[in-house]
Short mmCIF file of C-alpha atoms and ligand atoms in Angstrom, two decimals:
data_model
loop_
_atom_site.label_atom_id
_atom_site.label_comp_id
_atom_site.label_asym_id
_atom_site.label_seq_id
_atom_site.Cartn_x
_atom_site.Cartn_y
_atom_site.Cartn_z
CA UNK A 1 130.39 55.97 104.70
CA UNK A 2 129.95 52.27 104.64
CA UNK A 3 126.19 51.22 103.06
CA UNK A 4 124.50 49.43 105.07
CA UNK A 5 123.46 45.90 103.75
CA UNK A 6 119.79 44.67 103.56
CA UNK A 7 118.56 41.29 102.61
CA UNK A 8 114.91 40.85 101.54
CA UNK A 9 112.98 37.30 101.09
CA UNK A 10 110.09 38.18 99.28
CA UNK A 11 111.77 40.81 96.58
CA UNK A 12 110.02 39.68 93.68
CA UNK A 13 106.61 40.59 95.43
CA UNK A 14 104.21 43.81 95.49
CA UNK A 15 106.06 44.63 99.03
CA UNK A 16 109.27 43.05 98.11
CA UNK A 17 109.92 45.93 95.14
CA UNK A 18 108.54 48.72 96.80
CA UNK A 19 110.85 48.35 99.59
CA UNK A 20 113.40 47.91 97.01
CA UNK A 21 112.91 51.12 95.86
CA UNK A 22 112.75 52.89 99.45
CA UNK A 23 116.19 50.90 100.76
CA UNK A 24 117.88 51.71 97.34
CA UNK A 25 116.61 55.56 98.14
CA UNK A 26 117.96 55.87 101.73
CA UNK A 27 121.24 54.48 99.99
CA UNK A 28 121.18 50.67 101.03
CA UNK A 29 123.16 48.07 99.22
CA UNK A 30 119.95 45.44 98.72
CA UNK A 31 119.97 41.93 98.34
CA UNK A 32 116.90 39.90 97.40
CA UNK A 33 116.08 36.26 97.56
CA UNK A 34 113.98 35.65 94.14
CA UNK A 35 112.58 31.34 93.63
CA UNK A 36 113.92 29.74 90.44
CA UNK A 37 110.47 29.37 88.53
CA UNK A 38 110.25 27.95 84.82
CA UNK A 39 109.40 31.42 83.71
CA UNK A 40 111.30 34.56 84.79
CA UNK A 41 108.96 36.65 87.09
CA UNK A 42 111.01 39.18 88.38
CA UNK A 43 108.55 41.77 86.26
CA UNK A 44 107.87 43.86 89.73
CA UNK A 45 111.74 45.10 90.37
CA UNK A 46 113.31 45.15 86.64
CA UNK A 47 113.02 48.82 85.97
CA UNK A 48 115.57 49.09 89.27
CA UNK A 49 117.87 45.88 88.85
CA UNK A 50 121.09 46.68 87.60
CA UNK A 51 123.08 44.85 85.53
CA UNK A 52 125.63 43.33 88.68
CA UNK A 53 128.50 43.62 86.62
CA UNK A 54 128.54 47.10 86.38
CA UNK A 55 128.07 48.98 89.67
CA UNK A 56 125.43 47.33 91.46
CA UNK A 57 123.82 48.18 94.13
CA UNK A 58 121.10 45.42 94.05
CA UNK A 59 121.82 41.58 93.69
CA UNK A 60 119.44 39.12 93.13
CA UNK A 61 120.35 35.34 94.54
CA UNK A 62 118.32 32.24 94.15
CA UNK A 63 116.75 31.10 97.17
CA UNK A 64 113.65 29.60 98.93
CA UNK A 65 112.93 29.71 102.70
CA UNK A 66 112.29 25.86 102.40
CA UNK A 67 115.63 24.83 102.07
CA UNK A 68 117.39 25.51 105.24
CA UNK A 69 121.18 25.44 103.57
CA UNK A 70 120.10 27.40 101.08
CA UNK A 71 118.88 30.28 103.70
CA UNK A 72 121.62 29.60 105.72
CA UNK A 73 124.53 30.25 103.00
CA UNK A 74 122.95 33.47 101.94
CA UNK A 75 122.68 35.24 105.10
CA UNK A 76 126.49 33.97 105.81
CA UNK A 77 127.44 35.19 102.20
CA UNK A 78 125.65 38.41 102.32
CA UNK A 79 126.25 39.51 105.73
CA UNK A 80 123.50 41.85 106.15
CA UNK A 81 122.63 44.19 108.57
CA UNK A 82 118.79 43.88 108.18
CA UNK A 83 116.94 41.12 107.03
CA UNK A 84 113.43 41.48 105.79
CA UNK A 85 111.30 38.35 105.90
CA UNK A 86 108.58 39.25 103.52
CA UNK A 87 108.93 35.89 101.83
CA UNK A 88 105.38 33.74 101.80
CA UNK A 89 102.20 32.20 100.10
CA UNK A 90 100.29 35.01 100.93
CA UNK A 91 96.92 34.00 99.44
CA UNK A 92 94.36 33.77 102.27
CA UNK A 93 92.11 31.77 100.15
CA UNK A 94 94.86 29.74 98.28
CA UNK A 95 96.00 28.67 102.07
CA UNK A 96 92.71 26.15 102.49
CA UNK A 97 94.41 24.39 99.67
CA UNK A 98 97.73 24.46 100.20
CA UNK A 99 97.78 24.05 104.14
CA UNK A 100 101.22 21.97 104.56
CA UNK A 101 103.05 23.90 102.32
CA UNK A 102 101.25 27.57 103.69
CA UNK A 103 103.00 26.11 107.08
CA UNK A 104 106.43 25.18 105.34
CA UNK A 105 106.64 28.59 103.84
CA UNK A 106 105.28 31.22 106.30
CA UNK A 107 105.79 29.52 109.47
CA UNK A 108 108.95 27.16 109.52
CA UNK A 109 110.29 29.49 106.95
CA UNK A 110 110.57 32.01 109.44
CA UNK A 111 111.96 29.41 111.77
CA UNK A 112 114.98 28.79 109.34
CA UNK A 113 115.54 32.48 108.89
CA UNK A 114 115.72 32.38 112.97
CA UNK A 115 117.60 29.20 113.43
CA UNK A 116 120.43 30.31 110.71
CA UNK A 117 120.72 34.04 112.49
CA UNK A 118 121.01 32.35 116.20
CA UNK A 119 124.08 30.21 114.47
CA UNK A 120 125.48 32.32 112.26
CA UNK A 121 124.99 35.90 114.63
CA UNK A 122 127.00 35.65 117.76
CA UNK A 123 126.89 39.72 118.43
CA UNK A 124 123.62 39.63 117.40
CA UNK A 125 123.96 42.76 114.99
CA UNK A 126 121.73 41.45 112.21
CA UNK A 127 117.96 42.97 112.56
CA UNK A 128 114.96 40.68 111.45
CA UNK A 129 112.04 41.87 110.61
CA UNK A 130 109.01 39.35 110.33
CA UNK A 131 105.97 39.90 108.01
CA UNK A 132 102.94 39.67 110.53
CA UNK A 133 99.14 40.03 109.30
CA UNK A 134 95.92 41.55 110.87
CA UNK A 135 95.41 37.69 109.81
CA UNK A 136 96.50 36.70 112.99
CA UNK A 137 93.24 38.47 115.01
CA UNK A 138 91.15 36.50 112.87
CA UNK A 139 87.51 37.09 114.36
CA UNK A 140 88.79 38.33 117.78
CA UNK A 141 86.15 40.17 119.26
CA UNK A 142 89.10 42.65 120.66
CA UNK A 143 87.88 45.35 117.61
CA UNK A 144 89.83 47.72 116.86
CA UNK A 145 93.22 45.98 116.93
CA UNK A 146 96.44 46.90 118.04
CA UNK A 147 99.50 45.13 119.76
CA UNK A 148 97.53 43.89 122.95
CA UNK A 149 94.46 42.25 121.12
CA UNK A 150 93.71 38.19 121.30
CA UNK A 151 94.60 36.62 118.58
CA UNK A 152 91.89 33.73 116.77
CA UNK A 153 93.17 32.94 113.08
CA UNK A 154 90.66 31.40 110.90
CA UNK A 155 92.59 30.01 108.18
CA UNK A 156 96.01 27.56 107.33
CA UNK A 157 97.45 30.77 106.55
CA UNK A 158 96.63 33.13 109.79
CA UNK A 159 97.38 30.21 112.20
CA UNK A 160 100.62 29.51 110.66
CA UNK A 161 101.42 33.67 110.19
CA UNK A 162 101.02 33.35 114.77
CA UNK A 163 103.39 30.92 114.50
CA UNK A 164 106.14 32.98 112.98
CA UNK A 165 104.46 35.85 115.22
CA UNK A 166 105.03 33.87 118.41
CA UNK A 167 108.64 32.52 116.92
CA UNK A 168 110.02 35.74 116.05
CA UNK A 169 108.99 36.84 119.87
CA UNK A 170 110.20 33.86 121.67
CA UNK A 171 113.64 34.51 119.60
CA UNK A 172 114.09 37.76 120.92
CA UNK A 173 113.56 37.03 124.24
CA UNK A 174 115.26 33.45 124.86
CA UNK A 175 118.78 34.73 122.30
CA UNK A 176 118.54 38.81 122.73
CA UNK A 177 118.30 39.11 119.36
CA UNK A 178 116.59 42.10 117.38
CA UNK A 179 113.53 40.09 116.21
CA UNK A 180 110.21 42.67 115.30
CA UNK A 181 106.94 41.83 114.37
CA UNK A 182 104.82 44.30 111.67
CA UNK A 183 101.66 43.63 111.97
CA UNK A 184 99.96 44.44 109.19
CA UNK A 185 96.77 45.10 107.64
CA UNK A 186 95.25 44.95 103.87
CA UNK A 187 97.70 46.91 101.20
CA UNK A 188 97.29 47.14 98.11
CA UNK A 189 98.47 49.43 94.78
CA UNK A 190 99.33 48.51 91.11
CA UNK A 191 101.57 46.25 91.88
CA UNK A 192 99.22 43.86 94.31
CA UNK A 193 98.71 39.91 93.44
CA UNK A 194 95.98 39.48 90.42
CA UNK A 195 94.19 37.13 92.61
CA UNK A 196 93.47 39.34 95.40
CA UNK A 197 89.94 41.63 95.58
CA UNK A 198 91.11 44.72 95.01
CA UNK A 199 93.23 43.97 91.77
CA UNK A 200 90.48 41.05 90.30
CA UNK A 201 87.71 43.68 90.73
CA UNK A 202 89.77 46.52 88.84
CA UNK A 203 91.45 44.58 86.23
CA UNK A 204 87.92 42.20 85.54
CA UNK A 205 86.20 45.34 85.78
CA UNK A 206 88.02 47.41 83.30
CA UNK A 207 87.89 44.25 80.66
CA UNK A 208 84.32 44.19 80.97
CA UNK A 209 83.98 48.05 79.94
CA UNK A 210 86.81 47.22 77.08
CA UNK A 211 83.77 43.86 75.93
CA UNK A 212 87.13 41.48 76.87
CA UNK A 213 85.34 39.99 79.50
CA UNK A 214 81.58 39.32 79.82
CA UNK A 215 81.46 38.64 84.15
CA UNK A 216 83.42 39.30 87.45
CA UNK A 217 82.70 36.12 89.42
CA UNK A 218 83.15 37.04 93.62
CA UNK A 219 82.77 35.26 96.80
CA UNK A 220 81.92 36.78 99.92
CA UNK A 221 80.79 40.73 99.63
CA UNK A 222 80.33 41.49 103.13
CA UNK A 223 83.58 41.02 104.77
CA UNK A 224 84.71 44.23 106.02
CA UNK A 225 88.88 44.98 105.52
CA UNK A 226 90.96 47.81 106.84
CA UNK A 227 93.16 48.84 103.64
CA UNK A 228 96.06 50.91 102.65
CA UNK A 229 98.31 51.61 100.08
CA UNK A 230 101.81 49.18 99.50
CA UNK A 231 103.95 52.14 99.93
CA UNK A 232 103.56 53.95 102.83
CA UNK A 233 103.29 50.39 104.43
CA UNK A 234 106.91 49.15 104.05
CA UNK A 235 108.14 52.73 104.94
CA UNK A 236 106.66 51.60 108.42
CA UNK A 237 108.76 48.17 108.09
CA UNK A 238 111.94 49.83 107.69
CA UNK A 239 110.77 52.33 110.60
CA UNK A 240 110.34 49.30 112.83
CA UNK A 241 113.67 47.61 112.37
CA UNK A 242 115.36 51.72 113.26
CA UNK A 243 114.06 51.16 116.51
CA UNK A 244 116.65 51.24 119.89
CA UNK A 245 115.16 48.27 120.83
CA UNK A 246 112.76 45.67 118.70
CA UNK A 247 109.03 45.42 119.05
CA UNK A 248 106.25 44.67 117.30
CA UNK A 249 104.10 47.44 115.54
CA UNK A 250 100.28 47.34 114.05
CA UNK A 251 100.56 49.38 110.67
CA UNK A 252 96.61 49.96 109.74
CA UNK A 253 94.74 52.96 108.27
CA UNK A 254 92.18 52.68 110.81
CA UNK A 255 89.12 52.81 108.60
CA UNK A 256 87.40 49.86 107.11
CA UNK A 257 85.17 49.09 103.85
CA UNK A 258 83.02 46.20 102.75
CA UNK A 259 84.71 44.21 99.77
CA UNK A 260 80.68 45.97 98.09
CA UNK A 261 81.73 48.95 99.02
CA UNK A 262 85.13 48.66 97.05
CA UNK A 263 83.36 46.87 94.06
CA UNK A 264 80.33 49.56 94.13
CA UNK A 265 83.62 52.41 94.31
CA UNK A 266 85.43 51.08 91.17
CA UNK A 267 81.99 50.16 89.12
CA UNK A 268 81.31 54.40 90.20
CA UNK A 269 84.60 55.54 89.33
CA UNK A 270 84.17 53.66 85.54
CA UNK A 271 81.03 55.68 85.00
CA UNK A 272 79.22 51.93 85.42
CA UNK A 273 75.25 52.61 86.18
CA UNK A 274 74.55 49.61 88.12
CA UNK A 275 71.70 47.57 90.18
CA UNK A 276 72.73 45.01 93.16
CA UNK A 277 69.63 41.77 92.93
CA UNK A 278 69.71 38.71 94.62
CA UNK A 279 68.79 35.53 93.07
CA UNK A 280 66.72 32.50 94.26
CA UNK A 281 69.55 30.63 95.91
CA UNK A 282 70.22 34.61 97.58
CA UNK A 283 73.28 34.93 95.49
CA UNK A 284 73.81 38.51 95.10
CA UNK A 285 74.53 39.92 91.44
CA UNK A 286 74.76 43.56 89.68
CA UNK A 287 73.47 44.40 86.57
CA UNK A 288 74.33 47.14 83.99
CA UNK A 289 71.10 50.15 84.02
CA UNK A 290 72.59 51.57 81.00
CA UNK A 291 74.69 51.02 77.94
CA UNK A 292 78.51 52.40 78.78
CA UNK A 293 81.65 51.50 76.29
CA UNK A 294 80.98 48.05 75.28
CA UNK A 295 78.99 47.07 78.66
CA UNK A 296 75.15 46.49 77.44
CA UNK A 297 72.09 47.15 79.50
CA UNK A 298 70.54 44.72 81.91
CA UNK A 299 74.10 42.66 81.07
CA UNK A 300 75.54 40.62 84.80
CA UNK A 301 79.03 43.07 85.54
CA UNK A 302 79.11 41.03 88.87
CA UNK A 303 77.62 37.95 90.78
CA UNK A 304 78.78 35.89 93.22
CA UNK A 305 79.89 32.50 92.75
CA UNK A 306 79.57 29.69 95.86
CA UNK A 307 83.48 28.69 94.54
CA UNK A 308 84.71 31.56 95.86
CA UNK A 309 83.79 31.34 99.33
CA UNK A 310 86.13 30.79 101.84
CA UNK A 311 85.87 28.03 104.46
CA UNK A 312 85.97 30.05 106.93
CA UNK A 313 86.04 33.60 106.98
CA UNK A 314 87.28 36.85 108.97
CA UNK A 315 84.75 39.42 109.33
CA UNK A 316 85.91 42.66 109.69
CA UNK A 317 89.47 43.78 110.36
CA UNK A 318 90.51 47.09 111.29
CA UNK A 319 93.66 48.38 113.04
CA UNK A 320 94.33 50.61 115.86
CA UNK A 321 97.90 52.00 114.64
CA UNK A 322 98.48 54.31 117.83
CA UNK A 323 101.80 52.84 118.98
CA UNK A 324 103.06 53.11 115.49
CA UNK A 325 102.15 56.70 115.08
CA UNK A 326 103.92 57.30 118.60
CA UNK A 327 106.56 55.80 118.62
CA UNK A 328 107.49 55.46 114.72
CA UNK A 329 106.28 58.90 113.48
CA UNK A 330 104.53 56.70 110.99
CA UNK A 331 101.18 57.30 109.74
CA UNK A 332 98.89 56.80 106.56
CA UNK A 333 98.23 59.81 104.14
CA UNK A 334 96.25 57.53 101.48
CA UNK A 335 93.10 57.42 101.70
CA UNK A 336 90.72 54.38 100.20
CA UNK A 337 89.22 56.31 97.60
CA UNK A 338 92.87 57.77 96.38
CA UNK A 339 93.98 54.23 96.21
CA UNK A 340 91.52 52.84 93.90
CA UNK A 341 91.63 55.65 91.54
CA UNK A 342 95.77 55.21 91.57
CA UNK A 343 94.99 51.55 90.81
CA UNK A 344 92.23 52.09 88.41
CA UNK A 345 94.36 54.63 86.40
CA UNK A 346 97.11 52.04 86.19
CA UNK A 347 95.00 49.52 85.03
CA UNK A 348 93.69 51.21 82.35
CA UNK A 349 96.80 52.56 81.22
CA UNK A 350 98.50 48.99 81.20
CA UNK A 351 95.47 48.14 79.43
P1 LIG B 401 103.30 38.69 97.60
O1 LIG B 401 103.14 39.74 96.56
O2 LIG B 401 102.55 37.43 97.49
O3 LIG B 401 104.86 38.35 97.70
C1 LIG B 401 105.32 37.22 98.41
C2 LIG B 401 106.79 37.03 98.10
O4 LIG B 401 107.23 35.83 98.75
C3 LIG B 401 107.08 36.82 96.60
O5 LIG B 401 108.31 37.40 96.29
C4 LIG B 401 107.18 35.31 96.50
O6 LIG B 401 107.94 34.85 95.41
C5 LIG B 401 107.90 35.01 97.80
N1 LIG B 401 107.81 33.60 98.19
C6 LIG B 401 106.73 32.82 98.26
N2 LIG B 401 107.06 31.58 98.68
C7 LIG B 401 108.39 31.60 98.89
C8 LIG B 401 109.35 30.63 99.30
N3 LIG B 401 108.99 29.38 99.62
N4 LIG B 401 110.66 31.00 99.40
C9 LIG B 401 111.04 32.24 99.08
N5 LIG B 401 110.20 33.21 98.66
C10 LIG B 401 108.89 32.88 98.58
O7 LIG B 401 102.98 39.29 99.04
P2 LIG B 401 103.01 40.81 99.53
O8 LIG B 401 101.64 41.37 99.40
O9 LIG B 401 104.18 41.50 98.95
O10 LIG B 401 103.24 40.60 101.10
C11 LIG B 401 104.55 40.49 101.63
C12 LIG B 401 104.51 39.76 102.96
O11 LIG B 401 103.66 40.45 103.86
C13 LIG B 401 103.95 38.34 102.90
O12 LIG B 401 104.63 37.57 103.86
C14 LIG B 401 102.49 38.50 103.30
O13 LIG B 401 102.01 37.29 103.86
C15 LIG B 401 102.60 39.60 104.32
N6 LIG B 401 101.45 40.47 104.46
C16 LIG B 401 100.88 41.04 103.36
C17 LIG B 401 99.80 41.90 103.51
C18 LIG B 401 99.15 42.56 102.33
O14 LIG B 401 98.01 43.03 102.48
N7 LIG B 401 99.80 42.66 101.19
C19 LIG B 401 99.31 42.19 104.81
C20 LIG B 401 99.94 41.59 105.90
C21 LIG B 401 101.01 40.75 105.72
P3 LIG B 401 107.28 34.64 93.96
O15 LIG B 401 107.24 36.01 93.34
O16 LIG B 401 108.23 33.71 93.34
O17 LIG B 401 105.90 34.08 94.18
N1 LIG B 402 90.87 37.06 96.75
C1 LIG B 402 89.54 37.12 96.66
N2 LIG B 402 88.93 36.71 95.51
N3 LIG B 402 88.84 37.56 97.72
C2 LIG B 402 87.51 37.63 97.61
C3 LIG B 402 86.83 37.26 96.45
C4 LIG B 402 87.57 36.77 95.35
O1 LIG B 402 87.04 36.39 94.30
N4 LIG B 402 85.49 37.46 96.65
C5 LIG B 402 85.36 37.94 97.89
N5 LIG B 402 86.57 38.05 98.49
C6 LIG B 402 86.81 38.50 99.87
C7 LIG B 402 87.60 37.49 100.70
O2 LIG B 402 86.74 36.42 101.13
C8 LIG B 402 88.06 38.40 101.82
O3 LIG B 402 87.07 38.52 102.80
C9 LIG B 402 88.26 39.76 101.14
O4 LIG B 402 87.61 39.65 99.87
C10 LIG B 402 89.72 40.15 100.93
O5 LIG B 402 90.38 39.07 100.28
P1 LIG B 402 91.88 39.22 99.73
O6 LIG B 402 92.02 40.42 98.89
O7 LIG B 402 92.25 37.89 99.16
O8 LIG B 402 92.72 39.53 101.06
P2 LIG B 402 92.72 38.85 102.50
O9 LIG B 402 92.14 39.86 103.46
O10 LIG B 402 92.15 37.50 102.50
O11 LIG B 402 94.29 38.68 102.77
C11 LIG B 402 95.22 39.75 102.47
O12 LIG B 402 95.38 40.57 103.60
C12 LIG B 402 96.00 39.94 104.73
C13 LIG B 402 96.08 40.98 105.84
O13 LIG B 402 94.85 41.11 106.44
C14 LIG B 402 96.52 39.11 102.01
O14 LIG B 402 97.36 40.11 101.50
C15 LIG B 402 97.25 38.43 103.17
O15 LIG B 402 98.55 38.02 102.74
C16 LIG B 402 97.38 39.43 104.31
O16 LIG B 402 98.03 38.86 105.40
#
């Protein structure tokens, strides 16, 4: 039987490999779209790229969804059958920053992946699969949320993730073509971005108990997120684009946690003794009630630091993922606490 052909922009990412490794398992022929940068980061997928001159069944081309010829060539070189548009600067924080280019990446980057499939697609066979974000409710008061909420985005990077949202929609319904939204909530796992909470609390963390690191520094502790784990989340992309017809999905766990709840579950799970205090300005800050490993008492693990803070800020996100389990079959079997230890134990075994 014929393999069928997916193309993923994004690969080189923490949901880019894993649904490497699920589309390479269910016998796809994968290609990925990885940016030319001055050093090689393609650390996430080398223990499954092949070499491509033996028998490949992954091939990496060099790409960026800025560069509309550049999209458009690969998509009429590779002829997939499924694209995955994973493909953005996904740093919430990062996105104050870098608004334009937050909107030239995740929202007309979309629009080139669009614009290239409408020219290129006449039958309309190719399936497209859009990265949405829980992002996109912002601080909705529509709590929990699922696929009929109001959206109110908060950030560069939420208001230009609705754009693609809205883009992707308006594309399947003006051209017929198979255009989904996954809407999706906080994942994480070993692989996640170093700059994001979960994996800059574990890895500062376990340096501090090692004495390679004195302080973790944190913004806001009382935003509330609704996470899961990587890989049971882009089983549920894959399970969106099987669909008769396209549609968008909310992929959530359902439960939420404080970012001090996560921090106070990873200082537990290290066998950290700890105090929470506030300071005179009211900046919060944790300190060590007994000597562990190379941590001394009374010595700041944590405090918060005013450069972290956002902005602006969403609140508390958490996902209603009833449609998904309905009509996907999909739904999460990790829970919080089994993700953190997972990460933890990676952490200190890379360490
Ligand atoms: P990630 O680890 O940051 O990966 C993003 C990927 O996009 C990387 O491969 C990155 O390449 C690539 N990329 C960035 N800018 C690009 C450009 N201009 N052209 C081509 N590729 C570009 O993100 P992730 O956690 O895997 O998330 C995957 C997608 O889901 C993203 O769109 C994200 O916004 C969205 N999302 C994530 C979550 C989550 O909690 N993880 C939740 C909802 C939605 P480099 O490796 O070269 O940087
Ligand atoms: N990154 C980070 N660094 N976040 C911090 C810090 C810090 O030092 N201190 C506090 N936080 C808080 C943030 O303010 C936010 O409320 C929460 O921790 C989670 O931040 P991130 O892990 O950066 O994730 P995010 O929720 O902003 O965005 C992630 O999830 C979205 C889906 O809801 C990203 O993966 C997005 O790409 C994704 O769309």
């Amino acid at each position: 039987m014929k393999k069928k052909i997916a193309l993923i922009f994004g690969i080189t990412g923490q949901d880019g490999s894993y649904l490497t490794e699920f589309l390479l398992s269910k016998n796809y022929f994968v290609y990925g779209v990885k940016r030319r940068t001055s050093l090689i980061h393609t650390t996430r997928i080398d223990h499954i790229y092949q070499d491509r001159h033996s028998k490949p069944n992954l091939i990496l081309k060099y790409g960026d969804v800025t560069d509309f010829s550049n999209v458009f060539k690969i998509i009429n070189d590779t002829k997939p059958n499924e694209i995955y548009n994973l493909a953005a600067q996904s740093n919430v924080g990062v996105s104050f920053e870098l608004a334009e280019y937050t909107a030239q990446t995740d929202s007309i980057g979309t629009l080139r992946i669009l614009e290239a499939l409408r020219i290129l697609d006449k039958k309309k066979k190719i399936k497209f699969y859009q990265a949405s974000t829980s992002e996109i409710f912002g601080n909705s008061p529509d709590k929990p949320y699922n696929e009929k909420s109001r959206f109110a985005p908060v950030s560069p990077y939420g208001t230009a993730k609705l754009y693609s949202y809205w883009i992707t929609k308006n594309y399947r319904e003006a051209y017929s073509m198979y255009a989904a939204n996954g809407i999706l909530f906080n994942h994480e796992s070993p692989r996640r971005g170093e700059n994001f909470i979960s994996r800059k609390t574990i890895i500062a963390l376990v340096k501090i108990l090692k004495g390679k690191q004195k302080t973790l520094y944190l913004g806001n502790l009382h935003s509330k997120r609704d996470w899961g784990h990587a890989k049971e989340f882009v089983e549920a992309q894959w399970k969106i684009l099987q669909q008769k017809k396209a549609d968008d999905f909310v992929i959530a766990t359902g439960k939420n946690y404080s970012v001090k709840d996560l921090v106070n579950l990873v200082l537990k799970k290290l066998n950290i003794k700890f105090l929470w205090k506030k300071d005179k300005k009211g900046l919060e800050y944790a300190v060590a009630l007994s000597n562990v490993e190379k941590i001394k008492k009374s010595q700041v693990i944590v405090k918060q630091d005013q450069s972290y803070f956002r902005p602006n800020e969403v609140h508390d996100l958490v996902g209603d993922y009833s449609k998904a389990k309905k009509k996907l079959g999909w739904k999460p079997n990790i829970n919080f606490d089994q993700l953190i230890t997972e990460m933890i134990q990676s952490e200190i075994k890379n360490y």
